[in-house]
Coordinates of C-alpha atoms in Angstrom, one line a residue:
M1 CA 95.0 90.0 102.9
A2 CA 91.3 89.4 103.6
L3 CA 89.0 90.3 100.7
A4 CA 87.1 92.6 103.0
D5 CA 90.2 94.7 103.4
H6 CA 91.1 94.7 99.7
P7 CA 92.3 98.1 98.5
I8 CA 90.6 100.0 95.6
D9 CA 92.8 98.7 92.8
G10 CA 92.3 97.4 89.3
G11 CA 92.0 93.8 90.4
L12 CA 88.9 91.7 90.6
P13 CA 88.7 88.6 92.8
T14 CA 86.8 85.6 91.4
W15 CA 83.4 84.6 92.9
Q16 CA 85.1 81.5 94.2
E17 CA 87.5 83.7 96.3
V18 CA 84.5 85.6 97.7
M19 CA 82.9 82.4 98.6
A20 CA 86.1 81.3 100.4
E21 CA 85.9 84.5 102.4
R22 CA 82.3 83.8 103.5
D23 CA 79.7 81.4 102.1
D24 CA 76.5 82.7 103.7
W25 CA 75.3 84.9 100.9
S26 CA 71.5 84.5 101.0
G27 CA 70.1 87.4 99.0
L28 CA 70.5 88.4 95.3
L29 CA 69.8 91.8 93.8
L30 CA 69.7 91.2 90.0
G31 CA 70.1 93.9 87.4
N32 CA 69.9 94.1 83.6
G33 CA 73.5 92.9 83.1
L34 CA 72.3 89.3 83.1
S35 CA 69.9 89.8 80.2
R36 CA 72.4 92.0 78.2
H37 CA 74.9 89.1 78.3
I38 CA 72.3 86.8 76.8
W39 CA 71.0 89.2 74.2
G40 CA 72.9 92.3 73.3
D41 CA 69.8 94.2 72.1
F42 CA 68.7 94.5 75.7
A43 CA 71.3 97.3 75.8
Y44 CA 68.8 99.6 73.9
P45 CA 69.0 103.3 75.0
S46 CA 65.4 103.4 76.1
L47 CA 62.0 102.0 75.3
F48 CA 60.8 105.6 74.9
D49 CA 63.4 106.3 72.2
T50 CA 62.7 103.0 70.5
A51 CA 59.0 103.7 70.4
Q52 CA 59.6 107.0 68.6
H53 CA 61.0 105.3 65.5
D54 CA 59.0 106.4 62.5
H55 CA 59.5 103.1 60.8
A56 CA 58.0 101.1 63.6
T57 CA 54.4 100.1 63.2
G58 CA 52.4 101.5 66.1
S59 CA 55.1 104.0 67.1
L60 CA 54.2 107.0 69.3
T61 CA 52.2 109.7 67.6
D62 CA 52.7 113.4 68.0
A63 CA 49.6 113.5 70.3
D64 CA 51.2 110.6 72.4
R65 CA 54.5 112.4 72.7
S66 CA 52.8 115.6 73.8
L67 CA 51.5 113.7 76.9
F68 CA 55.0 112.5 77.8
K69 CA 56.2 116.1 77.4
A70 CA 53.4 117.6 79.5
L71 CA 54.1 115.1 82.3
E72 CA 57.9 115.6 82.0
T73 CA 58.6 111.8 81.9
K74 CA 59.6 109.0 79.6
N75 CA 58.0 106.4 81.8
F76 CA 55.2 104.6 80.0
E77 CA 53.7 103.3 83.3
R78 CA 53.2 106.8 84.6
V79 CA 51.5 108.1 81.4
L80 CA 49.3 105.1 81.1
A81 CA 48.3 105.4 84.8
E82 CA 47.4 109.0 84.4
L83 CA 45.3 108.2 81.3
A84 CA 43.6 105.3 83.2
A85 CA 42.7 107.7 86.0
A86 CA 41.3 110.2 83.4
I87 CA 39.2 107.5 81.8
R88 CA 37.7 106.5 85.2
M89 CA 37.0 110.1 86.1
A90 CA 35.3 110.8 82.8
E91 CA 33.1 107.7 83.2
V92 CA 32.1 108.7 86.7
L93 CA 31.2 112.2 85.6
G94 CA 29.3 110.9 82.6
E95 CA 31.7 112.6 80.2
E96 CA 33.2 111.4 76.9
A97 CA 36.2 109.1 77.7
G98 CA 36.9 108.3 74.0
P99 CA 39.9 110.7 73.5
Y100 CA 41.6 109.4 76.7
L101 CA 41.0 105.8 75.7
E102 CA 42.3 106.4 72.2
R103 CA 45.6 107.8 73.6
Y104 CA 45.8 105.0 76.1
Q105 CA 45.5 102.3 73.4
S106 CA 47.9 104.1 71.1
I107 CA 50.6 104.4 73.8
Q108 CA 50.1 100.9 75.0
L109 CA 50.5 99.6 71.4
A110 CA 53.7 101.7 70.9
L111 CA 55.1 100.2 74.1
G112 CA 54.3 96.7 73.0
R113 CA 55.9 97.2 69.6
A114 CA 59.0 98.7 71.2
V115 CA 59.4 95.7 73.6
Q116 CA 58.9 93.2 70.8
S117 CA 61.5 95.0 68.7
V118 CA 64.3 94.5 71.3
H119 CA 63.3 91.3 73.1
I120 CA 64.6 87.9 72.2
G121 CA 62.1 85.1 71.6
Y122 CA 61.8 82.2 74.0
S123 CA 62.7 79.6 71.4
A124 CA 65.9 81.5 70.4
I125 CA 67.5 81.0 73.8
P126 CA 69.8 78.0 73.8
E127 CA 68.6 74.9 75.6
G128 CA 69.8 74.7 79.1
A129 CA 70.5 78.4 79.6
L130 CA 67.3 79.2 81.4
E131 CA 67.5 76.1 83.5
S132 CA 71.0 77.1 84.6
I133 CA 69.8 80.5 85.6
G134 CA 66.7 79.0 87.4
S135 CA 69.0 76.7 89.4
V136 CA 71.0 79.7 90.7
L137 CA 67.7 81.4 91.7
Q138 CA 66.7 78.3 93.6
E139 CA 69.9 78.5 95.8
Q140 CA 69.0 81.9 97.1
D141 CA 66.8 82.8 100.1
Y142 CA 65.5 86.0 98.5
V143 CA 65.8 87.4 94.9
F144 CA 65.1 91.0 94.0
T145 CA 65.3 91.9 90.3
T146 CA 65.0 95.2 88.4
N147 CA 64.8 93.3 85.1
Y148 CA 61.5 93.7 83.4
D149 CA 62.2 91.5 80.5
L150 CA 61.0 87.8 80.5
I151 CA 64.4 86.1 81.2
V152 CA 63.8 85.7 85.0
Y153 CA 60.2 84.6 84.5
W154 CA 61.2 82.1 81.8
A155 CA 64.0 80.8 84.1
M156 CA 61.5 80.2 86.9
R157 CA 59.3 78.3 84.5
A158 CA 62.3 76.3 83.2
V159 CA 62.7 74.7 86.6
D160 CA 58.9 74.4 87.1
Y161 CA 59.0 76.9 89.9
A162 CA 60.5 74.2 92.2
G163 CA 61.4 76.0 95.4
L164 CA 60.4 79.4 94.0
C165 CA 57.4 81.6 94.3
D166 CA 56.4 85.1 93.2
C167 CA 53.5 86.0 95.6
F168 CA 50.9 86.0 92.8
W169 CA 48.6 83.3 94.3
G170 CA 45.4 85.1 94.5
N171 CA 42.3 84.7 92.3
G172 CA 43.4 84.9 88.7
Y173 CA 47.1 85.1 89.7
S174 CA 46.5 88.4 91.5
F175 CA 48.6 90.0 94.2
D176 CA 47.0 90.6 97.6
P177 CA 49.2 92.7 100.0
A178 CA 47.3 91.1 102.9
D179 CA 48.4 87.7 101.8
A180 CA 51.9 88.1 100.5
E181 CA 54.2 86.3 103.0
P182 CA 56.3 83.7 101.1
P183 CA 55.9 80.2 102.4
D184 CA 58.7 78.5 104.4
G185 CA 61.2 76.8 102.1
K186 CA 60.3 78.9 99.1
T187 CA 62.5 81.5 97.5
P188 CA 60.5 84.6 96.6
I189 CA 61.3 86.5 93.5
Y190 CA 60.4 90.2 93.6
F191 CA 60.2 92.3 90.4
L192 CA 61.1 95.7 91.8
H193 CA 60.4 97.6 88.6
G194 CA 57.5 95.4 87.3
A195 CA 57.9 93.0 84.4
L196 CA 56.4 92.2 81.0
H197 CA 54.2 89.5 82.4
L198 CA 52.7 91.8 85.1
V199 CA 49.7 94.0 84.5
V200 CA 47.6 96.4 86.5
M201 CA 43.9 95.8 86.0
G202 CA 41.4 98.6 85.5
S203 CA 40.4 97.9 89.1
G204 CA 43.9 98.7 90.3
V205 CA 44.7 95.0 91.2
T206 CA 48.1 93.7 90.0
R207 CA 48.2 90.3 88.5
K208 CA 50.5 88.2 86.4
L209 CA 49.9 86.7 83.0
V210 CA 50.9 83.1 82.6
Q211 CA 52.2 81.2 79.6
R212 CA 51.5 77.5 79.3
G213 CA 52.7 74.8 77.0
S214 CA 55.9 73.2 75.9
R215 CA 59.0 75.0 74.6
A216 CA 57.9 74.4 71.0
Q217 CA 54.5 75.9 71.8
Q218 CA 56.0 79.2 73.0
T219 CA 56.3 80.4 69.4
S220 CA 52.5 80.5 69.0
L221 CA 50.8 83.8 68.5
R222 CA 49.3 83.6 72.0
S223 CA 52.8 83.8 73.6
L224 CA 53.3 86.5 76.3
L225 CA 55.7 88.4 74.1
S226 CA 53.5 88.6 71.1
Q227 CA 50.5 89.6 73.2
F228 CA 52.4 92.2 75.2
G229 CA 50.9 95.7 74.8
R230 CA 47.5 94.5 73.5
P231 CA 44.3 95.0 75.4
L232 CA 43.3 92.1 77.7
D233 CA 40.0 90.4 77.0
G234 CA 37.4 91.9 79.3
D235 CA 39.5 94.7 80.6
E236 CA 40.6 97.3 78.0
Q237 CA 42.1 99.5 80.8
A238 CA 44.6 96.9 81.9
R239 CA 48.1 98.2 81.5
P240 CA 51.6 96.7 81.7
L241 CA 53.4 97.2 85.0
L242 CA 56.8 98.6 83.9
I243 CA 58.8 101.2 85.7
T244 CA 61.0 102.0 82.7
E245 CA 62.7 105.3 82.6
G246 CA 63.0 108.5 84.6
S247 CA 64.8 109.8 87.7
A248 CA 65.0 107.8 90.9
Q249 CA 62.5 110.1 92.4
H250 CA 60.0 109.5 89.6
K251 CA 60.6 105.7 89.8
L252 CA 60.0 105.8 93.6
Q253 CA 56.7 107.7 93.2
A254 CA 55.5 105.1 90.7
I255 CA 56.6 102.3 92.9
E256 CA 54.8 103.7 95.9
G257 CA 51.6 104.0 93.9
N258 CA 51.4 100.3 93.3
D259 CA 50.6 97.7 96.1
Y260 CA 52.9 95.0 94.6
L261 CA 55.9 97.2 93.9
A262 CA 55.6 99.0 97.2
D263 CA 55.6 95.6 99.0
A264 CA 58.6 94.4 96.9
L265 CA 60.7 97.5 97.7
G266 CA 59.7 97.2 101.3
R267 CA 61.1 93.6 101.4
L268 CA 64.4 94.9 100.0
R269 CA 64.5 97.6 102.6
N270 CA 63.9 95.1 105.4
F271 CA 66.4 92.5 104.1
R272 CA 69.3 92.2 106.6
R273 CA 71.2 89.2 105.4
P274 CA 74.4 89.1 103.2
L275 CA 73.4 90.4 99.7
V276 CA 75.0 89.9 96.3
V277 CA 74.4 92.6 93.7
F278 CA 74.8 91.1 90.2
G279 CA 74.4 92.9 86.9
S280 CA 73.5 96.3 88.3
D281 CA 75.7 99.4 88.3
L282 CA 73.4 101.1 90.9
S283 CA 73.4 104.2 88.8
E284 CA 71.9 107.6 89.8
Q285 CA 68.6 106.4 88.4
D286 CA 68.6 103.6 90.9
Q287 CA 69.2 105.8 94.0
H288 CA 66.0 104.5 95.5
L289 CA 67.6 101.0 95.5
V290 CA 70.9 102.3 97.0
E291 CA 68.9 103.9 99.8
A292 CA 67.1 100.6 100.4
V293 CA 70.3 98.6 100.5
N294 CA 72.0 101.2 102.8
R295 CA 69.4 100.8 105.5
H296 CA 71.5 98.0 107.0
P297 CA 75.2 98.9 106.7
S298 CA 76.2 96.0 108.9
R299 CA 74.9 93.6 106.2
P300 CA 77.8 92.4 104.0
L301 CA 77.6 93.2 100.3
A302 CA 79.3 91.6 97.3
V303 CA 79.0 93.5 94.0
S304 CA 79.8 92.2 90.6
I305 CA 81.9 94.2 88.1
V306 CA 82.4 93.3 84.5
G307 CA 86.2 93.1 84.2
R308 CA 86.5 92.0 80.6
G309 CA 87.5 94.8 78.3
R310 CA 88.1 97.3 81.1
S311 CA 91.4 98.8 82.2
D312 CA 92.7 98.8 85.7
S313 CA 91.9 102.5 86.0
Q314 CA 88.3 101.9 84.8
I315 CA 87.8 99.2 87.4
R316 CA 89.3 101.4 90.1
S317 CA 86.9 104.2 89.2
I318 CA 83.9 101.8 89.3
K319 CA 85.0 100.5 92.7
A320 CA 85.5 104.1 94.1
G321 CA 82.0 105.1 92.9
L322 CA 80.4 102.1 94.5
C323 CA 82.3 102.6 97.8
Q324 CA 81.1 106.2 97.9
A325 CA 77.4 105.2 97.2
L326 CA 77.1 102.1 99.4
E327 CA 77.2 102.2 103.2
A328 CA 78.5 98.8 104.1
D329 CA 80.9 97.7 106.8
T330 CA 81.9 94.8 104.5
L331 CA 81.9 95.5 100.8
L332 CA 83.4 93.0 98.4
F333 CA 83.9 93.1 94.6
F334 CA 84.2 90.2 92.2
D335 CA 84.4 89.5 88.5
A336 CA 80.9 89.0 87.1
A337 CA 82.1 86.4 84.6
T338 CA 83.1 84.0 87.4
H339 CA 79.7 83.9 89.1
P340 CA 77.3 81.1 88.1
L341 CA 74.9 83.6 86.6
G342 CA 77.7 85.2 84.6
L343 CA 78.8 81.8 83.4
A344 CA 75.3 80.9 82.3
A345 CA 74.7 84.2 80.6
L346 CA 78.0 84.2 78.8
S347 CA 77.5 80.6 77.6
A348 CA 74.1 81.5 76.1
G349 CA 75.4 84.8 74.6
R350 CA 78.3 83.2 72.9
R351 CA 76.0 81.0 70.8
K352 CA 74.5 82.2 67.6
I353 CA 71.0 83.2 68.6
H354 CA 68.4 85.3 66.8
P355 CA 65.1 86.8 67.9
A356 CA 62.1 84.6 67.2
G357 CA 59.0 86.0 65.5

């Protein structure tokens, strides 16, 4: 029986079986499942909840939380964007911007502390794991990722960006929507929900921060992770570009308000080639991604499912939910652990690793 006609049962073909069915998979939609296999703490409930811990230095204050409540969101990017707009407005009107700036800095610091408390350090990832992931990325034509941790960025660096690009080639590693077409022969990586190394400057321009030096030097205090959430020199209104929590509608509103994110989502909407979805359950909060994928139902889809530890009935339920959500003439499923990304992540995750710094 062809895999495309496989019934909704409790079985999961291997990736090798999917490749035997067709081998022209050219796009990858990557979710948080990859990072969670490498470092279990990436399965934290939410950055907002983490930032509320009383014991965490720089946690959200009562005044900070009141802003999240007033805006009916747990999304840091939205609150910081609103505060940045308030600061600019006060400055234009000649009014006191200090209270807005104080809340801005407090919330940004809390976000930075929350990220650092759950993120693995660069030097703690086993040698070869990032290179393995980077080599898989190089084999794609297009990569879209909802991961905002540093795993994908580090994997790109691990292979020296060979054959890869991220469209941040403007002045100061900035993004220019008028100059964003990936060069021939390069695989573009699009961070659909932002990332820890991406920032929105006070001017509204999105740029990336870069980390230089050898693996040993990544433990320095100037590393991207240790500096995350701190004001940038010369631009105290720069904010991290992270679309963290909230409904699909709120995420979409935040995405459409940023040139880079809007361009990235537009690329996914327009992508018509066979697409692999790995490490994403395409939950209700990701309905904006489902709608983007469903724009081309004639495009084949292959979706990973974690089979280990799940019963046949659980796998059937997951398959049924995905079949209901996704509009695809050809929809295949496979065991995530048999994909090269799954093998690389599981290999790294099985080793004894600890957060650095």
